Short mmCIF file of C-alpha atoms and ligand atoms in Angstrom, two decimals:
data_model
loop_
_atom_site.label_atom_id
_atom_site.label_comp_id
_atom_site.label_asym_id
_atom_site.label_seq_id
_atom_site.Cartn_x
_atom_site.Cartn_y
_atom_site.Cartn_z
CA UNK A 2 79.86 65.19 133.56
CA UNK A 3 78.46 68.13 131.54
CA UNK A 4 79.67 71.50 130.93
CA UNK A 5 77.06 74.23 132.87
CA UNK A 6 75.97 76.81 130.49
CA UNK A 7 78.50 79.68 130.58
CA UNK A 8 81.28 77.68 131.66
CA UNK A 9 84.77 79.32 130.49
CA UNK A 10 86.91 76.39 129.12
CA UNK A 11 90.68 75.90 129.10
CA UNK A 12 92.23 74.34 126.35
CA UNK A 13 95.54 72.85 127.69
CA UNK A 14 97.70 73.14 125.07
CA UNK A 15 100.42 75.55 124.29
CA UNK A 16 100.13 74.39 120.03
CA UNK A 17 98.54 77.04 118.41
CA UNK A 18 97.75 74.48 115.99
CA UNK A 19 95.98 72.80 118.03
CA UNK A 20 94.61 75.76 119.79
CA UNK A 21 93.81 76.78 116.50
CA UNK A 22 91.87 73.53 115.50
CA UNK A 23 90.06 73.20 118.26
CA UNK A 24 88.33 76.50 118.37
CA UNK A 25 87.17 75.76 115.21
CA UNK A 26 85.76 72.52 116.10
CA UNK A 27 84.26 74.22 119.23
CA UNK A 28 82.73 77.17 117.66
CA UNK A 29 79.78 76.10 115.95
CA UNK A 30 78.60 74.79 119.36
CA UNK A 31 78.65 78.06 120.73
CA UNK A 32 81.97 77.60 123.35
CA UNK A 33 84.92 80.24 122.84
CA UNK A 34 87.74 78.20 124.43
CA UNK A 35 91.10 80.19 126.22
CA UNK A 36 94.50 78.63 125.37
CA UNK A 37 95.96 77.67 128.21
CA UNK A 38 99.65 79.96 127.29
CA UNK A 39 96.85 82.47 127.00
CA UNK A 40 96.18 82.18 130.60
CA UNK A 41 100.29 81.91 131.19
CA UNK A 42 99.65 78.35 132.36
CA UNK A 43 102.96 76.03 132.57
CA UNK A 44 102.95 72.92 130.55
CA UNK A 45 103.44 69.99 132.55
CA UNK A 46 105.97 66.91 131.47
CA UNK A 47 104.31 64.49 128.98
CA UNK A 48 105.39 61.25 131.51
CA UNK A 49 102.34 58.72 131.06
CA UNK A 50 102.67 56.07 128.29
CA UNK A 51 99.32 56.49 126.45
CA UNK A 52 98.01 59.12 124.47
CA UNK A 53 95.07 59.07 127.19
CA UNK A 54 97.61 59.29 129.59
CA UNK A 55 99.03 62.21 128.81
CA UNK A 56 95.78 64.06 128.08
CA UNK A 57 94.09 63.15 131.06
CA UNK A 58 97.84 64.29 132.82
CA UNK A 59 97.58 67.92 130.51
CA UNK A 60 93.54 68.50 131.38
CA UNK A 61 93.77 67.72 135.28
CA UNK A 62 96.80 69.64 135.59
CA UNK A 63 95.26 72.86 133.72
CA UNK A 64 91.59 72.52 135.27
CA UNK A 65 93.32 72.56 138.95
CA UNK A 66 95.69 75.36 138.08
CA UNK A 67 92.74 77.64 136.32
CA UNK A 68 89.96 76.39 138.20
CA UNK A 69 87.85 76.24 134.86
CA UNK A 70 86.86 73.00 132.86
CA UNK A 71 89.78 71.91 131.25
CA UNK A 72 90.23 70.07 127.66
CA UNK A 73 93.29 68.39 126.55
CA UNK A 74 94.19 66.75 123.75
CA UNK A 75 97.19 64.46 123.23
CA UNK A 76 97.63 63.54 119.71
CA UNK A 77 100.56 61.95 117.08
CA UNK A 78 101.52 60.21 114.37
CA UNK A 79 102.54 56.54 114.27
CA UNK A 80 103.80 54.39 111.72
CA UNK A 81 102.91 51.10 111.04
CA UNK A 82 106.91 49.72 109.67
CA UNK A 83 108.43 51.81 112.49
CA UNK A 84 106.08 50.15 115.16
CA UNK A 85 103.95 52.85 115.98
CA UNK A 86 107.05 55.58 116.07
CA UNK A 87 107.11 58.28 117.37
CA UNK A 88 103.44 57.33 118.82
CA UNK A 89 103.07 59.58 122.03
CA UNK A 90 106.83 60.73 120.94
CA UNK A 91 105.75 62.77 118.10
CA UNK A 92 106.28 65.91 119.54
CA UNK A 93 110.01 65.07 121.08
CA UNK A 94 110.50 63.74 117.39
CA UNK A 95 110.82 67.64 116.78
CA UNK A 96 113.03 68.80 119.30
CA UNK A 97 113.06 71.55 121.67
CA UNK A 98 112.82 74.14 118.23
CA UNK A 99 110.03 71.92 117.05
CA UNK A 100 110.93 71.75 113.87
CA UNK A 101 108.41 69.18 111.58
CA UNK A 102 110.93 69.30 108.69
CA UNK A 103 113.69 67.13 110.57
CA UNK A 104 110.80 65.03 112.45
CA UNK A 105 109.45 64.22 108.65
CA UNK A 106 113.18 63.76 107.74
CA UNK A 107 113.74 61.11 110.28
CA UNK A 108 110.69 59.12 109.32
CA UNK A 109 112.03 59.11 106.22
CA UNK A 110 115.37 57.77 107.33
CA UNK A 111 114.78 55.39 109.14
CA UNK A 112 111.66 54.08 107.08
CA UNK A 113 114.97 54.26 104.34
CA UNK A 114 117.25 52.60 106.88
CA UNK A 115 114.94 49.23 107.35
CA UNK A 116 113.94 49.07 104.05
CA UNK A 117 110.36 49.22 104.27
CA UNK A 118 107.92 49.37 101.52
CA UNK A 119 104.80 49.01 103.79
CA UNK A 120 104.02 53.52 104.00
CA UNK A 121 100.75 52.87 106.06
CA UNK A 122 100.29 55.18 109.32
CA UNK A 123 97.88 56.53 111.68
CA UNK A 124 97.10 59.69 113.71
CA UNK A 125 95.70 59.25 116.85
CA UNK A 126 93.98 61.69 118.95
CA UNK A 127 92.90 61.46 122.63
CA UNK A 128 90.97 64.27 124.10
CA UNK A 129 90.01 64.76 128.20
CA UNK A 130 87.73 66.78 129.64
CA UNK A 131 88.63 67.58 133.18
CA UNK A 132 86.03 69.56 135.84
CA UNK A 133 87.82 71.93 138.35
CA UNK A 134 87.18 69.38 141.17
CA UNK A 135 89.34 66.89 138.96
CA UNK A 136 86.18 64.50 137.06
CA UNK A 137 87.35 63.06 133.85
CA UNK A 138 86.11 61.99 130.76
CA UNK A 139 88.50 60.85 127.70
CA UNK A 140 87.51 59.91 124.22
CA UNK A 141 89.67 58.54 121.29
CA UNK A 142 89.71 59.37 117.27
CA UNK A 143 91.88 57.44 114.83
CA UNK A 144 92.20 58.56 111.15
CA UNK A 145 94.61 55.79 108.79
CA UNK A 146 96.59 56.56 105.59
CA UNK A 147 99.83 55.96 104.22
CA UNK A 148 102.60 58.35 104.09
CA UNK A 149 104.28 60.22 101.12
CA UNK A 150 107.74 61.99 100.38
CA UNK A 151 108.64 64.98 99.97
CA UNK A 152 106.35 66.78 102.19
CA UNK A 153 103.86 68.38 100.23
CA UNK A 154 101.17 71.60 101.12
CA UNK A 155 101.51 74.65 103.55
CA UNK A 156 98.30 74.22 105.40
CA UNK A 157 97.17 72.80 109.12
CA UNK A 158 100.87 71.47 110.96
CA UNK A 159 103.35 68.87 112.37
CA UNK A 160 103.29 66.08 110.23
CA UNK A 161 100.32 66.83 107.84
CA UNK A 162 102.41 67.75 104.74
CA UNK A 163 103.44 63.63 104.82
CA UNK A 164 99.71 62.31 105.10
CA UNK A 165 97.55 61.05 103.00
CA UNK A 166 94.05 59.85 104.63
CA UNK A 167 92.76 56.68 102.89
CA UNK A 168 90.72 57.21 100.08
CA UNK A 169 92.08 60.79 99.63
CA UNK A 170 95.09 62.16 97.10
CA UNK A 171 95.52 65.30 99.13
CA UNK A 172 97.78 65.32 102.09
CA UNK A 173 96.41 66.52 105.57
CA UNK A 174 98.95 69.73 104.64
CA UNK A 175 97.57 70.54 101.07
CA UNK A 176 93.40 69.88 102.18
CA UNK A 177 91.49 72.88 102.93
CA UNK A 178 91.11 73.11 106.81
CA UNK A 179 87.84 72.40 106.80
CA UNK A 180 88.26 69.21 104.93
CA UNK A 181 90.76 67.99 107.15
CA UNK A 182 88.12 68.56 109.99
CA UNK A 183 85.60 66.48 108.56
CA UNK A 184 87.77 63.62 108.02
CA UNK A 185 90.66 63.45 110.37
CA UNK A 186 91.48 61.67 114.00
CA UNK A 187 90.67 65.11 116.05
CA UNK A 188 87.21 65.49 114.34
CA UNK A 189 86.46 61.94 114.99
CA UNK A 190 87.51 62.12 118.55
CA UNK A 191 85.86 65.17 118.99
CA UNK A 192 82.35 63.84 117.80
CA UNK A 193 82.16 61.16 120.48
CA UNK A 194 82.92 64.17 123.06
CA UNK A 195 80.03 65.80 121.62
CA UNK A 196 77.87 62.75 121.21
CA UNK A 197 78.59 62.04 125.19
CA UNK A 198 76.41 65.25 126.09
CA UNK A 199 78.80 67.13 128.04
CA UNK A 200 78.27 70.46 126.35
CA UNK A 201 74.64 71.97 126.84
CA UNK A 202 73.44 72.42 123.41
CA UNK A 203 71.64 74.91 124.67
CA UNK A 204 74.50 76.78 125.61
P1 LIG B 311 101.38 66.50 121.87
O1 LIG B 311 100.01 65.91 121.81
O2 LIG B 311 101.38 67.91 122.36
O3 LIG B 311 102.34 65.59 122.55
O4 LIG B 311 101.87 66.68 120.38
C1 LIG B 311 101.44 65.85 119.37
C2 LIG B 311 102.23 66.05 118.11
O5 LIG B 311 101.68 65.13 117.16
C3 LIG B 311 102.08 67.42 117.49
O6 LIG B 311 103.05 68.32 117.86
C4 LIG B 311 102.19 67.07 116.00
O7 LIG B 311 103.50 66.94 115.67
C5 LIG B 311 101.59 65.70 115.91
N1 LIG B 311 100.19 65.85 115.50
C6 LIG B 311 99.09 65.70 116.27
N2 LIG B 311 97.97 65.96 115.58
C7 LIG B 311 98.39 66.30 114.34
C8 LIG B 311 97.70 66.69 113.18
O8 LIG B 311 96.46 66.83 113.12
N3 LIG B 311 98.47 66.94 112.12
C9 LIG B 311 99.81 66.83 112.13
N4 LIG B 311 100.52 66.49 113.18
C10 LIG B 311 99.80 66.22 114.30
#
């Protein structure tokens, strides 16, 4: 699959934090992407059981609806004493106000509640590029760390204020963005999409 030059593409995601991220990671090759609550696009229910799952779900359902090339990108946070909690859950870890503060607070808990000691965890991030005649393509970033508490740092969202990316002091939340985006499971995911060919570097 590759991306003609020109081509308008959806990202199908109603985050802005995501939106956000991946416009950034986007821009240097020359591709303005349109959110998809930009384009008033509904969200579909998250109902596979993968993180590829649910992107390829999110990107088919927003390249069909917009007739553009979609890209989706279902991501979270698991945690290696909860086994892999909340996983593709992260987001419903939030609740309907999606508010991070009682997701953190709950990882806390129960992390609390089982005694654990072991604090290693893992974002994951699946991304899917969809054509409008429904051709898909998914690739698959990890980043590992450990978590810390309190939350800690304003910067980037969800669960990046609890963080901490091996070899690094910062968490995800205190980093500059660009550092995160060197280093973290979006960036990783997103340089096998690039490395695939599918955008024209030409474009
Ligand atoms: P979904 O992919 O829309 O189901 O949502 C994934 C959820 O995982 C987000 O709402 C965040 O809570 C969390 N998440 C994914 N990527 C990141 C990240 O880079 N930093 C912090 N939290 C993230």
């Amino acid at each position: 699959m590759r991306l003609p030059r020109g081509s308008h593409l959806v990202v199908a995601s109603h985050n802005p934090g995501k939106v956000r991220e991946i416009k950034a990671l986007l821009g240097p090759h020359g591709i303005e992407p349109i959110g998809a609550g930009d384009l008033g696009l509904p969200e579909p229910e998250e109902t596979a059981t993968s993180f590829s799952g649910n992107a390829e779900l999110k990107a088919r359902a927003a390249a069909i609806a917009s007739g553009h090339f979609a890209l989706a990108d279902d991501s979270g946070l698991s945690v290696t004493a909860l086994d892999g909690a909340p996983g593709i859950y992260s987001a419903r870890w939030a609740g309907a106000t999606k508010d991070f503060s009682t997701a953190m607070a709950r990882i806390e808990r129960e992390l609390r509640d089982k005694a654990a000691t072991d604090t290693r965890a893992w974002f994951t991030c699946a991304l899917t590029l969809c054509s409008p005649h429904g051709d898909m393509q998914s690739f698959v970033g990890e980043v590992h760390g450990h978590l810390t508490f309190p939350p800690r740092g304003v910067n980037g969202f969800g669960y990046d204020p609890i963080f901490i990316a091996d070899g690094m002091d910062l968490t995800f939340a205190e980093m500059e963005p660009a550092a995160k985006h060197a280093i973290s499971h979006r960036a990783k995911a997103f340089e096998k999409l690039l490395h695939s060919g599918v955008f024209d570097e030409s474009l």
